[in-house]
């Protein structure tokens, strides 16, 4: 099979940072599915693993944690899918990734592809949808009100991949006032188009920006997708007492002691926790993706695909990594198919 690999931590502009390679076809075992990859999308985690922030302790070293494709064969213990099924998923951090023509993935992490989306649009969704869903409902528990707080959610970085789906989920599945942050006219409009009630500028002091909205109190929830360390003082100021903060990024340090006076709680989310530790509820990711597919097919969620970078190869993936690292991407970048 064809695949795009990396060998060591490097800058994306380093020679051979990503390489086109050929391997023997993988063989599914246990609850694995063997999936023919039709499309992938690129996430910040791809760039962080390539840079060595997270170690990918497996061989071959193949990035990619968003995919849509067709089941080719199944392991002996698989029971959720069969050959021919169209699926989408985000996979596992400690296994070879999906930037390959064929990919083995545990079926408990897989959902059926939304019928109303093509493979490219579907590939834009899994990792960000899982991250957003788990943060909103498993970590921040946004359906449980914060006493005395305004029923409002601030999403820092609303135009990114996770923010883009979090806005939609919060609008569709909760009664919260959704406040997204963006710093450019095009990203602010993107957030509004996705359903944000308000868009504020994260290049300005966030607490003052939120205060200017005239909410009936301080927000109860903040979902921080980016620059949490830099924004933390403002987040603490804007949150209601006993409010909840959920970050997903990787600040070098995070001083949590200033959270204590307000009894603010901190809720980390890593989408790969369930697969890394084979938690007892690992199959919840299959259930979440099933719910996501249903919401998409019902017209309540839309794909966050924003750009298509052509076929899956080292050159195009390097372009996608560079865009993600620039911090100027909105939505998701998708690649589809391997060159004949």
Tab-separated table of C-alpha atoms in Angstrom:
chain	number	residue	atom	x	y	z
A	1	UNK	CA	0.000	0.000	0.000
A	2	UNK	CA	1.003	3.640	-0.417
A	3	UNK	CA	1.436	5.887	2.594
A	4	UNK	CA	2.957	9.192	3.666
A	5	UNK	CA	5.459	8.831	6.508
A	6	UNK	CA	7.881	10.794	8.674
A	7	UNK	CA	11.020	9.507	10.392
A	8	UNK	CA	11.926	12.088	13.027
A	9	UNK	CA	10.733	15.332	14.599
A	10	UNK	CA	11.291	18.196	12.175
A	11	UNK	CA	10.070	21.485	10.782
A	12	UNK	CA	7.636	21.085	7.926
A	13	UNK	CA	10.004	22.927	5.572
A	14	UNK	CA	12.875	20.536	6.357
A	15	UNK	CA	13.897	18.276	3.438
A	16	UNK	CA	12.023	14.981	3.650
A	17	UNK	CA	9.832	16.078	6.561
A	18	UNK	CA	7.102	13.959	4.964
A	19	UNK	CA	7.829	11.174	2.473
A	20	UNK	CA	5.833	9.057	0.025
A	21	UNK	CA	6.427	5.395	0.937
A	22	UNK	CA	5.151	1.909	0.122
A	23	UNK	CA	4.361	-0.849	2.655
A	24	UNK	CA	2.799	-4.287	2.781
A	25	UNK	CA	-0.952	-4.185	3.300
A	26	UNK	CA	-1.989	-4.340	6.987
A	27	UNK	CA	-4.117	-7.237	8.239
A	28	UNK	CA	-7.031	-6.677	10.660
A	29	UNK	CA	-7.187	-8.714	13.883
A	30	UNK	CA	-9.559	-8.824	16.835
A	31	UNK	CA	-12.005	-5.917	16.594
A	32	UNK	CA	-10.061	-4.138	13.866
A	33	UNK	CA	-11.486	-2.991	10.568
A	34	UNK	CA	-9.315	-2.728	7.465
A	35	UNK	CA	-10.460	0.460	5.744
A	36	UNK	CA	-9.675	1.665	2.235
A	37	UNK	CA	-8.991	5.354	2.794
A	38	UNK	CA	-10.976	7.665	0.516
A	39	UNK	CA	-10.229	11.001	2.222
A	40	UNK	CA	-8.397	12.463	5.210
A	41	UNK	CA	-8.225	15.817	6.939
A	42	UNK	CA	-5.392	17.456	8.847
A	43	UNK	CA	-5.500	18.562	12.482
A	44	UNK	CA	-3.089	20.375	14.817
A	45	UNK	CA	-2.330	16.993	16.427
A	46	UNK	CA	-0.740	15.878	13.129
A	47	UNK	CA	1.713	18.767	13.272
A	48	UNK	CA	2.392	18.312	16.998
A	49	UNK	CA	3.247	14.618	16.592
A	50	UNK	CA	5.481	15.412	13.622
A	51	UNK	CA	7.264	18.050	15.718
A	52	UNK	CA	7.740	15.617	18.601
A	53	UNK	CA	5.314	17.209	21.080
A	54	UNK	CA	3.586	13.832	21.347
A	55	UNK	CA	5.532	10.645	20.711
A	56	UNK	CA	4.061	8.190	18.223
A	57	UNK	CA	5.446	4.948	19.596
A	58	UNK	CA	4.667	2.719	16.638
A	59	UNK	CA	6.038	1.691	13.262
A	60	UNK	CA	5.650	2.616	10.501
A	61	UNK	CA	5.382	6.282	11.463
A	62	UNK	CA	2.285	7.421	9.610
A	63	UNK	CA	0.387	10.533	10.644
A	64	UNK	CA	-3.319	11.183	10.180
A	65	UNK	CA	-6.190	11.041	12.668
A	66	UNK	CA	-9.198	11.847	10.554
A	67	UNK	CA	-10.419	9.563	7.820
A	68	UNK	CA	-13.389	8.441	5.786
A	69	UNK	CA	-13.364	5.283	3.735
A	70	UNK	CA	-14.815	1.867	2.968
A	71	UNK	CA	-14.435	-1.284	5.074
A	72	UNK	CA	-12.491	-3.901	3.101
A	73	UNK	CA	-12.337	-6.669	5.717
A	74	UNK	CA	-12.817	-7.146	9.454
A	75	UNK	CA	-11.063	-8.911	12.325
A	76	UNK	CA	-12.410	-12.097	13.856
A	77	UNK	CA	-14.118	-10.313	16.753
A	78	UNK	CA	-15.616	-7.369	14.854
A	79	UNK	CA	-19.379	-7.045	15.172
A	80	UNK	CA	-20.316	-3.436	14.384
A	81	UNK	CA	-19.395	-3.233	10.683
A	82	UNK	CA	-19.030	-5.421	7.612
A	83	UNK	CA	-17.110	-5.164	4.325
A	84	UNK	CA	-18.568	-2.495	2.064
A	85	UNK	CA	-19.686	-0.194	4.881
A	86	UNK	CA	-18.777	3.481	4.482
A	87	UNK	CA	-17.245	4.791	7.717
A	88	UNK	CA	-15.535	7.780	9.306
A	89	UNK	CA	-13.323	8.008	12.385
A	90	UNK	CA	-10.343	9.639	14.114
A	91	UNK	CA	-8.413	6.537	15.151
A	92	UNK	CA	-5.786	6.130	17.869
A	93	UNK	CA	-2.654	8.097	18.686
A	94	UNK	CA	-0.503	5.038	19.431
A	95	UNK	CA	-1.100	3.255	16.107
A	96	UNK	CA	-0.074	4.097	12.535
A	97	UNK	CA	-2.257	6.893	11.189
A	98	UNK	CA	-4.644	7.208	8.283
A	99	UNK	CA	-2.384	8.880	5.692
A	100	UNK	CA	-2.280	5.532	3.944
A	101	UNK	CA	-4.227	3.693	1.265
A	102	UNK	CA	-5.279	1.027	3.779
A	103	UNK	CA	-5.669	1.471	7.509
A	104	UNK	CA	-6.473	-0.749	10.500
A	105	UNK	CA	-8.658	0.804	13.183
A	106	UNK	CA	-10.554	-0.552	16.189
A	107	UNK	CA	-14.249	-0.569	15.307
A	108	UNK	CA	-15.155	0.882	18.712
A	109	UNK	CA	-13.692	4.179	17.492
A	110	UNK	CA	-15.599	4.180	14.180
A	111	UNK	CA	-18.952	5.541	13.047
A	112	UNK	CA	-20.953	5.085	9.876
A	113	UNK	CA	-20.290	7.852	7.377
A	114	UNK	CA	-23.124	10.376	7.110
A	115	UNK	CA	-25.126	9.407	4.054
A	116	UNK	CA	-25.588	13.016	2.960
A	117	UNK	CA	-21.840	13.786	2.833
A	118	UNK	CA	-19.216	12.681	0.361
A	119	UNK	CA	-16.022	11.139	1.739
A	120	UNK	CA	-14.106	14.424	1.733
A	121	UNK	CA	-16.729	16.351	3.694
A	122	UNK	CA	-17.102	13.431	6.120
A	123	UNK	CA	-13.341	13.234	6.733
A	124	UNK	CA	-13.400	16.805	8.059
A	125	UNK	CA	-15.558	15.856	11.049
A	126	UNK	CA	-14.501	12.955	13.300
A	127	UNK	CA	-11.632	14.251	15.466
A	128	UNK	CA	-13.091	17.697	15.963
A	129	UNK	CA	-16.621	16.406	16.522
A	130	UNK	CA	-15.425	13.880	19.097
A	131	UNK	CA	-13.293	16.499	20.839
A	132	UNK	CA	-16.100	19.039	20.930
A	133	UNK	CA	-18.728	16.514	22.057
A	134	UNK	CA	-16.532	15.051	24.793
A	135	UNK	CA	-15.589	18.488	26.091
A	136	UNK	CA	-19.110	19.867	26.082
A	137	UNK	CA	-20.966	16.879	27.495
A	138	UNK	CA	-18.419	14.580	29.186
A	139	UNK	CA	-16.002	17.165	30.659
A	140	UNK	CA	-17.678	20.579	31.051
A	141	UNK	CA	-21.103	18.967	31.527
A	142	UNK	CA	-22.758	22.034	30.004
A	143	UNK	CA	-26.267	20.687	30.543
A	144	UNK	CA	-25.702	21.105	34.310
A	145	UNK	CA	-26.022	24.843	35.037
A	146	UNK	CA	-23.507	26.826	37.066
A	147	UNK	CA	-25.517	28.412	39.920
A	148	UNK	CA	-26.046	32.115	39.350
A	149	UNK	CA	-24.117	32.204	36.080
A	150	UNK	CA	-25.443	33.324	32.726
A	151	UNK	CA	-26.253	30.254	30.614
A	152	UNK	CA	-23.484	31.136	28.184
A	153	UNK	CA	-20.505	29.391	26.619
A	154	UNK	CA	-17.409	31.224	25.396
A	155	UNK	CA	-15.491	29.313	22.695
A	156	UNK	CA	-11.972	30.706	22.379
A	157	UNK	CA	-10.862	30.112	18.783
A	158	UNK	CA	-14.285	29.651	17.264
A	159	UNK	CA	-13.155	29.418	13.647
A	160	UNK	CA	-10.735	26.520	14.114
A	161	UNK	CA	-11.655	22.937	13.436
A	162	UNK	CA	-12.848	22.144	16.964
A	163	UNK	CA	-14.444	25.548	17.500
A	164	UNK	CA	-16.346	25.212	14.234
A	165	UNK	CA	-18.127	22.054	15.334
A	166	UNK	CA	-18.448	23.122	18.994
A	167	UNK	CA	-20.448	26.178	17.908
A	168	UNK	CA	-22.858	23.959	16.005
A	169	UNK	CA	-23.226	21.337	18.745
A	170	UNK	CA	-23.839	23.965	21.403
A	171	UNK	CA	-26.492	25.673	19.265
A	172	UNK	CA	-28.229	22.438	18.275
A	173	UNK	CA	-28.126	20.517	21.555
A	174	UNK	CA	-28.201	23.167	24.300
A	175	UNK	CA	-29.973	26.404	25.177
A	176	UNK	CA	-26.698	28.207	25.902
A	177	UNK	CA	-25.818	31.586	24.454
A	178	UNK	CA	-22.812	30.801	22.261
A	179	UNK	CA	-20.033	33.394	22.204
A	180	UNK	CA	-17.185	32.635	19.778
A	181	UNK	CA	-13.898	34.477	19.493
A	182	UNK	CA	-12.225	35.424	16.209
A	183	UNK	CA	-9.823	38.154	15.176
A	184	UNK	CA	-10.344	38.543	11.418
A	185	UNK	CA	-13.461	39.580	9.485
A	186	UNK	CA	-13.566	36.324	7.521
A	187	UNK	CA	-13.224	34.114	10.592
A	188	UNK	CA	-15.756	36.186	12.517
A	189	UNK	CA	-18.264	35.737	9.680
A	190	UNK	CA	-17.472	31.999	9.581
A	191	UNK	CA	-18.449	31.760	13.273
A	192	UNK	CA	-21.680	33.672	12.682
A	193	UNK	CA	-22.540	31.447	9.743
A	194	UNK	CA	-22.098	28.396	11.982
A	195	UNK	CA	-24.575	29.824	14.491
A	196	UNK	CA	-22.652	31.811	17.111
A	197	UNK	CA	-24.935	34.310	18.856
A	198	UNK	CA	-22.018	36.698	19.396
A	199	UNK	CA	-18.467	36.970	18.050
A	200	UNK	CA	-15.833	38.839	20.046
A	201	UNK	CA	-12.205	39.659	19.244
A	202	UNK	CA	-9.628	37.549	21.084
A	203	UNK	CA	-6.955	40.097	20.145
A	204	UNK	CA	-8.642	42.383	22.699
A	205	UNK	CA	-9.185	41.796	26.454
A	206	UNK	CA	-11.761	39.011	26.562
A	207	UNK	CA	-13.365	40.025	29.855
A	208	UNK	CA	-14.199	43.495	28.562
A	209	UNK	CA	-15.427	42.055	25.271
A	210	UNK	CA	-17.809	39.692	27.104
A	211	UNK	CA	-18.934	42.407	29.528
A	212	UNK	CA	-19.932	44.556	26.562
A	213	UNK	CA	-22.465	41.963	25.405
A	214	UNK	CA	-24.910	42.780	28.199
A	215	UNK	CA	-25.428	39.203	29.378
A	216	UNK	CA	-27.515	38.605	32.544
A	217	UNK	CA	-24.395	37.706	34.520
A	218	UNK	CA	-20.993	36.185	33.877
A	219	UNK	CA	-20.748	33.108	31.615
A	220	UNK	CA	-20.626	29.712	33.262
A	221	UNK	CA	-18.435	27.960	30.695
A	222	UNK	CA	-15.300	28.586	28.642
A	223	UNK	CA	-14.094	26.127	25.969
A	224	UNK	CA	-10.501	27.150	25.192
A	225	UNK	CA	-9.191	25.666	21.947
A	226	UNK	CA	-6.047	27.781	21.572
A	227	UNK	CA	-3.658	30.089	23.444
A	228	UNK	CA	-5.059	29.079	26.824
A	229	UNK	CA	-1.937	30.188	28.669
A	230	UNK	CA	-2.031	33.665	27.157
A	231	UNK	CA	-5.772	34.080	27.697
A	232	UNK	CA	-5.966	32.527	31.166
A	233	UNK	CA	-6.061	35.763	33.228
A	234	UNK	CA	-8.896	37.115	31.087
A	235	UNK	CA	-10.744	33.780	31.184
A	236	UNK	CA	-10.576	33.764	34.984
A	237	UNK	CA	-11.890	37.316	35.082
A	238	UNK	CA	-14.823	36.695	32.744
A	239	UNK	CA	-16.012	33.387	34.242
A	240	UNK	CA	-18.703	33.270	36.898
A	241	UNK	CA	-17.797	31.921	40.341
A	242	UNK	CA	-17.872	28.102	40.228
A	243	UNK	CA	-17.598	28.284	36.445
A	244	UNK	CA	-15.906	25.612	34.350
A	245	UNK	CA	-12.945	25.945	32.017
A	246	UNK	CA	-12.115	23.326	29.403
A	247	UNK	CA	-8.844	23.637	27.436
A	248	UNK	CA	-7.621	21.328	24.660
A	249	UNK	CA	-4.341	22.955	23.609
A	250	UNK	CA	-0.824	22.444	24.972
A	251	UNK	CA	0.444	25.470	26.899
A	252	UNK	CA	4.032	25.057	28.086
A	253	UNK	CA	2.886	25.888	31.620
A	254	UNK	CA	-0.471	26.690	33.186
A	255	UNK	CA	-0.666	28.266	36.635
A	256	UNK	CA	-4.008	27.074	37.990
A	257	UNK	CA	-3.781	28.671	41.434
A	258	UNK	CA	-5.624	31.844	40.306
A	259	UNK	CA	-8.679	29.632	39.677
A	260	UNK	CA	-9.062	28.986	43.411
A	261	UNK	CA	-10.749	32.205	44.641
A	262	UNK	CA	-13.711	31.655	42.320
A	263	UNK	CA	-13.637	27.848	42.785
A	264	UNK	CA	-13.276	27.516	39.028
A	265	UNK	CA	-12.832	23.972	37.786
A	266	UNK	CA	-10.449	22.834	35.051
A	267	UNK	CA	-11.476	20.056	32.663
A	268	UNK	CA	-8.872	18.716	30.247
A	269	UNK	CA	-9.963	16.952	27.092
A	270	UNK	CA	-7.798	14.710	24.923
A	271	UNK	CA	-9.828	12.825	22.357
A	272	UNK	CA	-7.304	9.969	22.417
A	273	UNK	CA	-7.636	9.193	26.137
A	274	UNK	CA	-10.212	6.459	25.606
A	275	UNK	CA	-8.158	4.677	22.934
A	276	UNK	CA	-4.764	5.195	24.639
A	277	UNK	CA	-5.972	3.622	27.879
A	278	UNK	CA	-8.592	1.256	26.430
A	279	UNK	CA	-11.103	2.661	28.880
A	280	UNK	CA	-14.199	0.706	29.800
A	281	UNK	CA	-16.276	3.184	27.797
A	282	UNK	CA	-14.068	3.179	24.694
A	283	UNK	CA	-17.039	2.284	22.513
A	284	UNK	CA	-18.614	5.635	23.437
A	285	UNK	CA	-16.710	7.125	20.513
A	286	UNK	CA	-18.610	4.829	18.158
A	287	UNK	CA	-21.844	6.032	19.778
A	288	UNK	CA	-20.867	9.716	19.519
A	289	UNK	CA	-19.963	9.409	15.839
A	290	UNK	CA	-23.263	7.629	15.238
A	291	UNK	CA	-25.046	10.608	16.826
A	292	UNK	CA	-22.970	13.045	14.753
A	293	UNK	CA	-23.858	11.217	11.528
A	294	UNK	CA	-27.534	11.357	12.455
A	295	UNK	CA	-27.370	15.092	13.148
A	296	UNK	CA	-25.634	15.691	9.820
A	297	UNK	CA	-28.164	13.621	7.895
A	298	UNK	CA	-30.999	15.462	9.656
A	299	UNK	CA	-29.554	18.773	8.429
A	300	UNK	CA	-28.666	19.977	11.936
A	301	UNK	CA	-24.865	19.880	11.520
A	302	UNK	CA	-22.745	20.739	8.512
A	303	UNK	CA	-19.260	19.649	7.545
A	304	UNK	CA	-16.516	22.076	8.524
A	305	UNK	CA	-14.466	21.380	5.398
A	306	UNK	CA	-13.085	24.706	4.191
A	307	UNK	CA	-10.342	23.802	1.714
A	308	UNK	CA	-9.384	20.831	-0.476
A	309	UNK	CA	-5.670	20.302	-1.087
A	310	UNK	CA	-5.893	17.593	-3.739
A	311	UNK	CA	-4.767	13.979	-3.488
A	312	UNK	CA	-3.049	12.357	-0.503
A	313	UNK	CA	0.703	12.686	-0.972
A	314	UNK	CA	3.683	14.136	0.870
A	315	UNK	CA	3.680	17.427	-1.029
A	316	UNK	CA	0.023	18.197	-0.434
A	317	UNK	CA	0.134	17.079	3.182
A	318	UNK	CA	3.144	19.337	3.780
A	319	UNK	CA	1.123	22.269	2.420
A	320	UNK	CA	-1.708	21.404	4.793
A	321	UNK	CA	0.651	21.133	7.776
A	322	UNK	CA	2.140	24.526	6.945
A	323	UNK	CA	-1.306	26.131	6.821
A	324	UNK	CA	-2.300	24.617	10.171
A	325	UNK	CA	0.953	25.811	11.749
A	326	UNK	CA	0.401	29.334	10.428
A	327	UNK	CA	-2.609	29.719	12.727
A	328	UNK	CA	-4.658	31.156	9.856
A	329	UNK	CA	-6.707	28.115	8.919
A	330	UNK	CA	-10.458	28.110	9.356
A	331	UNK	CA	-12.461	24.939	9.452
A	332	UNK	CA	-10.731	21.854	8.090
A	333	UNK	CA	-8.330	21.097	5.226
A	334	UNK	CA	-9.170	17.876	3.356
A	335	UNK	CA	-7.239	15.639	0.938
A	336	UNK	CA	-8.902	12.946	-1.123
A	337	UNK	CA	-7.625	9.773	-2.808
A	338	UNK	CA	-4.200	8.594	-3.882
A	339	UNK	CA	-2.794	9.328	-7.332
A	340	UNK	CA	-3.294	6.469	-9.791
